[in-house]
N, CA, C and O atoms as a GROMACS GRO file, in nm:
protein
  264
    1MET      N    1 -10.995  15.778  -9.758
    1MET     CA    2 -11.034  15.863  -9.647
    1MET      C    3 -10.932  15.973  -9.625
    1MET      O    4 -10.968  16.084  -9.586
    2ASN      N    5 -10.805  15.946  -9.648
    2ASN     CA    6 -10.702  16.048  -9.632
    2ASN      C    7 -10.717  16.160  -9.734
    2ASN      O    8 -10.690  16.276  -9.703
    3VAL      N    9 -10.759  16.126  -9.852
    3VAL     CA   10 -10.777  16.226  -9.956
    3VAL      C   11 -10.888  16.322  -9.916
    3VAL      O   12 -10.875  16.443  -9.936
    4THR      N   13 -10.994  16.272  -9.861
    4THR     CA   14 -11.106  16.356  -9.817
    4THR      C   15 -11.063  16.444  -9.701
    4THR      O   16 -11.099  16.562  -9.695
    5GLY      N   17 -10.988  16.389  -9.608
    5GLY     CA   18 -10.940  16.467  -9.494
    5GLY      C   19 -10.848  16.579  -9.537
    5GLY      O   20 -10.855  16.690  -9.483
    6GLY      N   21 -10.762  16.553  -9.634
    6GLY     CA   22 -10.673  16.656  -9.686
    6GLY      C   23 -10.750  16.762  -9.761
    6GLY      O   24 -10.713  16.880  -9.758
    7PHE      N   25 -10.855  16.721  -9.828
    7PHE     CA   26 -10.938  16.815  -9.904
    7PHE      C   27 -11.008  16.912  -9.810
    7PHE      O   28 -11.012  17.033  -9.835
    8PHE      N   29 -11.063  16.860  -9.700
    8PHE     CA   30 -11.130  16.946  -9.603
    8PHE      C   31 -11.029  17.030  -9.524
    8PHE      O   32 -11.061  17.140  -9.480
    9GLY      N   33 -10.910  16.978  -9.507
    9GLY     CA   34 -10.803  17.056  -9.442
    9GLY      C   35 -10.766  17.177  -9.525
    9GLY      O   36 -10.732  17.282  -9.472
   10LEU      N   37 -10.772  17.161  -9.656
   10LEU     CA   38 -10.746  17.272  -9.746
   10LEU      C   39 -10.852  17.381  -9.730
   10LEU      O   40 -10.820  17.500  -9.732
   11PHE      N   41 -10.976  17.340  -9.714
   11PHE     CA   42 -11.084  17.437  -9.691
   11PHE      C   43 -11.066  17.510  -9.558
   11PHE      O   44 -11.108  17.625  -9.545
   12ALA      N   45 -11.004  17.447  -9.461
   12ALA     CA   46 -10.980  17.512  -9.332
   12ALA      C   47 -10.875  17.623  -9.344
   12ALA      O   48 -10.876  17.718  -9.266
   13LEU      N   49 -10.786  17.612  -9.442
   13LEU     CA   50 -10.682  17.713  -9.461
   13LEU      C   51 -10.734  17.837  -9.533
   13LEU      O   52 -10.676  17.944  -9.518
   14ILE      N   53 -10.841  17.825  -9.609
   14ILE     CA   54 -10.891  17.938  -9.687
   14ILE      C   55 -10.928  18.058  -9.600
   14ILE      O   56 -10.885  18.168  -9.632
   15PRO      N   57 -11.004  18.044  -9.492
   15PRO     CA   58 -11.034  18.161  -9.408
   15PRO      C   59 -10.909  18.224  -9.347
   15PRO      O   60 -10.901  18.346  -9.332
   16ILE      N   61 -10.812  18.141  -9.313
   16ILE     CA   62 -10.687  18.193  -9.256
   16ILE      C   63 -10.613  18.275  -9.361
   16ILE      O   64 -10.562  18.383  -9.331
   17LEU      N   65 -10.608  18.225  -9.484
   17LEU     CA   66 -10.541  18.299  -9.591
   17LEU      C   67 -10.614  18.428  -9.624
   17LEU      O   68 -10.550  18.530  -9.652
   18ILE      N   69 -10.746  18.426  -9.621
   18ILE     CA   70 -10.823  18.548  -9.646
   18ILE      C   71 -10.796  18.650  -9.537
   18ILE      O   72 -10.774  18.768  -9.566
   19TYR      N   73 -10.796  18.606  -9.411
   19TYR     CA   74 -10.768  18.695  -9.300
   19TYR      C   75 -10.627  18.753  -9.310
   19TYR      O   76 -10.606  18.872  -9.289
   20LEU      N   77 -10.531  18.669  -9.344
   20LEU     CA   78 -10.393  18.714  -9.359
   20LEU      C   79 -10.381  18.816  -9.473
   20LEU      O   80 -10.310  18.916  -9.461
   21GLY      N   81 -10.452  18.790  -9.583
   21GLY     CA   82 -10.452  18.884  -9.695
   21GLY      C   83 -10.511  19.019  -9.655
   21GLY      O   84 -10.458  19.123  -9.694
   22LEU      N   85 -10.619  19.018  -9.578
   22LEU     CA   86 -10.678  19.143  -9.532
   22LEU      C   87 -10.584  19.221  -9.440
   22LEU      O   88 -10.575  19.343  -9.448
   23VAL      N   89 -10.513  19.150  -9.354
   23VAL     CA   90 -10.418  19.216  -9.264
   23VAL      C   91 -10.304  19.278  -9.345
   23VAL      O   92 -10.266  19.393  -9.319
   24VAL      N   93 -10.251  19.205  -9.440
   24VAL     CA   94 -10.142  19.257  -9.523
   24VAL      C   95 -10.190  19.378  -9.603
   24VAL      O   96 -10.119  19.478  -9.612
   25PHE      N   97 -10.309  19.370  -9.662
   25PHE     CA   98 -10.363  19.483  -9.738
   25PHE      C   99 -10.385  19.604  -9.648
   25PHE      O  100 -10.358  19.717  -9.689
   26SER      N  101 -10.432  19.582  -9.526
   26SER     CA  102 -10.455  19.693  -9.432
   26SER      C  103 -10.324  19.762  -9.397
   26SER      O  104 -10.318  19.885  -9.392
   27ILE      N  105 -10.220  19.685  -9.373
   27ILE     CA  106 -10.090  19.744  -9.341
   27ILE      C  107 -10.036  19.821  -9.461
   27ILE      O  108  -9.986  19.932  -9.445
   28TYR      N  109 -10.046  19.764  -9.580
   28TYR     CA  110 -10.000  19.830  -9.702
   28TYR      C  111 -10.076  19.961  -9.724
   28TYR      O  112 -10.016  20.064  -9.753
   29PHE      N  113 -10.208  19.956  -9.709
   29PHE     CA  114 -10.290  20.075  -9.728
   29PHE      C  115 -10.255  20.183  -9.626
   29PHE      O  116 -10.246  20.300  -9.662
   30THR      N  117 -10.234  20.146  -9.502
   30THR     CA  118 -10.199  20.242  -9.398
   30THR      C  119 -10.066  20.309  -9.428
   30THR      O  120 -10.053  20.431  -9.412
   31VAL      N  121  -9.968  20.233  -9.470
   31VAL     CA  122  -9.836  20.289  -9.503
   31VAL      C  123  -9.848  20.386  -9.620
   31VAL      O  124  -9.788  20.494  -9.618
   32LYS      N  125  -9.924  20.349  -9.722
   32LYS     CA  126  -9.942  20.436  -9.839
   32LYS      C  127 -10.013  20.566  -9.800
   32LYS      O  128  -9.976  20.673  -9.848
   33VAL      N  129 -10.113  20.558  -9.714
   33VAL     CA  130 -10.185  20.678  -9.670
   33VAL      C  131 -10.092  20.769  -9.591
   33VAL      O  132 -10.095  20.891  -9.609
   34ILE      N  133 -10.011  20.712  -9.504
   34ILE     CA  134  -9.917  20.794  -9.425
   34ILE      C  135  -9.817  20.862  -9.516
   34ILE      O  136  -9.787  20.980  -9.497
   35LYS      N  137  -9.764  20.791  -9.614
   35LYS     CA  138  -9.669  20.853  -9.709
   35LYS      C  139  -9.737  20.964  -9.788
   35LYS      O  140  -9.678  21.070  -9.809
   36PHE      N  141  -9.860  20.941  -9.832
   36PHE     CA  142  -9.934  21.043  -9.906
   36PHE      C  143  -9.957  21.166  -9.820
   36PHE      O  144  -9.939  21.279  -9.867
   37MET      N  145  -9.996  21.147  -9.696
   37MET     CA  146 -10.024  21.260  -9.608
   37MET      C  147  -9.896  21.339  -9.579
   37MET      O  148  -9.900  21.462  -9.570
   38ASN      N  149  -9.784  21.272  -9.563
   38ASN     CA  150  -9.658  21.342  -9.542
   38ASN      C  151  -9.620  21.426  -9.663
   38ASN      O  152  -9.578  21.541  -9.650
   39ALA      N  153  -9.636  21.369  -9.782
   39ALA     CA  154  -9.606  21.444  -9.905
   39ALA      C  155  -9.702  21.562  -9.920
   39ALA      O  156  -9.661  21.670  -9.961
   40LYS      N  157  -9.828  21.541  -9.888
   40LYS     CA  158  -9.928  21.647  -9.900
   40LYS      C  159  -9.897  21.760  -9.803
   40LYS      O  160  -9.909  21.877  -9.839
   41THR      N  161  -9.858  21.728  -9.683
   41THR     CA  162  -9.824  21.830  -9.584
   41THR      C  163  -9.706  21.914  -9.632
   41THR      O  164  -9.706  22.036  -9.618
   42LYS      N  165  -9.605  21.847  -9.688
   42LYS     CA  166  -9.488  21.919  -9.739
   42LYS      C  167  -9.528  22.013  -9.853
   42LYS      O  168  -9.485  22.129  -9.856
   43LEU      N  169  -9.609  21.964  -9.946
   43LEU     CA  170  -9.652  22.047 -10.058
   43LEU      C  171  -9.740  22.163 -10.011
   43LEU      O  172  -9.732  22.274 -10.064
   44ASP      N  173  -9.824  22.139  -9.912
   44ASP     CA  174  -9.908  22.246  -9.856
   44ASP      C  175  -9.823  22.354  -9.790
   44ASP      O  176  -9.852  22.473  -9.804
   45GLN      N  177  -9.718  22.314  -9.720
   45GLN     CA  178  -9.629  22.412  -9.658
   45GLN      C  179  -9.559  22.496  -9.764
   45GLN      O  180  -9.548  22.618  -9.749
   46GLU      N  181  -9.512  22.432  -9.869
   46GLU     CA  182  -9.446  22.506  -9.978
   46GLU      C  183  -9.544  22.603 -10.044
   46GLU      O  184  -9.508  22.717 -10.075
   47ARG      N  185  -9.667  22.560 -10.065
   47ARG     CA  186  -9.768  22.646 -10.126
   47ARG      C  187  -9.799  22.766 -10.036
   47ARG      O  188  -9.815  22.878 -10.084
   48ASN      N  189  -9.807  22.743  -9.907
   48ASN     CA  190  -9.834  22.852  -9.813
   48ASN      C  191  -9.719  22.953  -9.811
   48ASN      O  192  -9.743  23.073  -9.802
   49GLU      N  193  -9.596  22.904  -9.821
   49GLU     CA  194  -9.482  22.996  -9.827
   49GLU      C  195  -9.487  23.081  -9.954
   49GLU      O  196  -9.461  23.201  -9.950
   50LYS      N  197  -9.521  23.019 -10.067
   50LYS     CA  198  -9.530  23.092 -10.192
   50LYS      C  199  -9.645  23.193 -10.188
   50LYS      O  200  -9.632  23.304 -10.240
   51LEU      N  201  -9.756  23.155 -10.126
   51LEU     CA  202  -9.868  23.248 -10.114
   51LEU      C  203  -9.830  23.368 -10.027
   51LEU      O  204  -9.865  23.482 -10.057
   52GLY      N  205  -9.758  23.342  -9.920
   52GLY     CA  206  -9.711  23.451  -9.834
   52GLY      C  207  -9.619  23.546  -9.910
   52GLY      O  208  -9.629  23.668  -9.896
   53GLU      N  209  -9.532  23.489  -9.989
   53GLU     CA  210  -9.441  23.570 -10.069
   53GLU      C  211  -9.518  23.651 -10.174
   53GLU      O  212  -9.487  23.768 -10.198
   54LEU      N  213  -9.617  23.589 -10.237
   54LEU     CA  214  -9.699  23.658 -10.336
   54LEU      C  215  -9.777  23.773 -10.272
   54LEU      O  216  -9.786  23.882 -10.330
   55ILE      N  217  -9.833  23.750 -10.156
   55ILE     CA  218  -9.908  23.855 -10.086
   55ILE      C  219  -9.815  23.971 -10.052
   55ILE      O  220  -9.852  24.088 -10.065
   56ARG      N  221  -9.693  23.939 -10.008
   56ARG     CA  222  -9.597  24.044  -9.974
   56ARG      C  223  -9.562  24.127 -10.098
   56ARG      O  224  -9.557  24.249 -10.091
   57VAL      N  225  -9.538  24.060 -10.212
   57VAL     CA  226  -9.502  24.130 -10.336
   57VAL      C  227  -9.618  24.219 -10.381
   57VAL      O  228  -9.596  24.334 -10.420
   58ILE      N  229  -9.739  24.169 -10.378
   58ILE     CA  230  -9.855  24.248 -10.419
   58ILE      C  231  -9.874  24.366 -10.324
   58ILE      O  232  -9.907  24.476 -10.369
   59GLY      N  233  -9.854  24.344 -10.196
   59GLY     CA  234  -9.864  24.454 -10.098
   59GLY      C  235  -9.759  24.561 -10.124
   59GLY      O  236  -9.788  24.680 -10.113
   60ASP      N  237  -9.637  24.519 -10.157
   60ASP     CA  238  -9.531  24.617 -10.188
   60ASP      C  239  -9.565  24.697 -10.312
   60ASP      O  240  -9.540  24.818 -10.316
   61ARG      N  241  -9.622  24.636 -10.413
   61ARG     CA  242  -9.661  24.706 -10.535
   61ARG      C  243  -9.770  24.809 -10.506
   61ARG      O  244  -9.768  24.921 -10.558
   62ASN      N  245  -9.865  24.769 -10.423
   62ASN     CA  246  -9.974  24.861 -10.390
   62ASN      C  247  -9.923  24.982 -10.313
   62ASN      O  248  -9.974  25.092 -10.331
   63LYS      N  249  -9.825  24.962 -10.229
   63LYS     CA  250  -9.767  25.074 -10.154
   63LYS      C  251  -9.692  25.170 -10.246
   63LYS      O  252  -9.695  25.291 -10.227
   64GLU      N  253  -9.626  25.112 -10.348
   64GLU     CA  254  -9.552  25.196 -10.444
   64GLU      C  255  -9.646  25.278 -10.530
   64GLU      O  256  -9.612  25.391 -10.568
   65GLU      N  257  -9.763  25.224 -10.563
   65GLU     CA  258  -9.859  25.294 -10.647
   65GLU      C  259  -9.922  25.411 -10.573
   65GLU      O  260  -9.960  25.510 -10.636
   66LEU      N  261  -9.935  25.400 -10.444
   66LEU     CA  262 -10.000  25.508 -10.368
   66LEU      C  263  -9.901  25.616 -10.346
   66LEU      O  264  -9.932  25.718 -10.285
   0.00000   0.00000   0.00000
């Protein structure tokens, strides 16, 4: 009878482990998304600065041609 009770006790742990796994995965996923968004924001800012510089250089060239 103890073997059967232990066997069913093991089944009671499975939903808890699944729930714990989902929580851990959710936290991991959230951290990864935040890191990705921070890196993307930094790269977007650098790209915008380069675009501004490019526009300025092209504008200066056009002024020289006229």
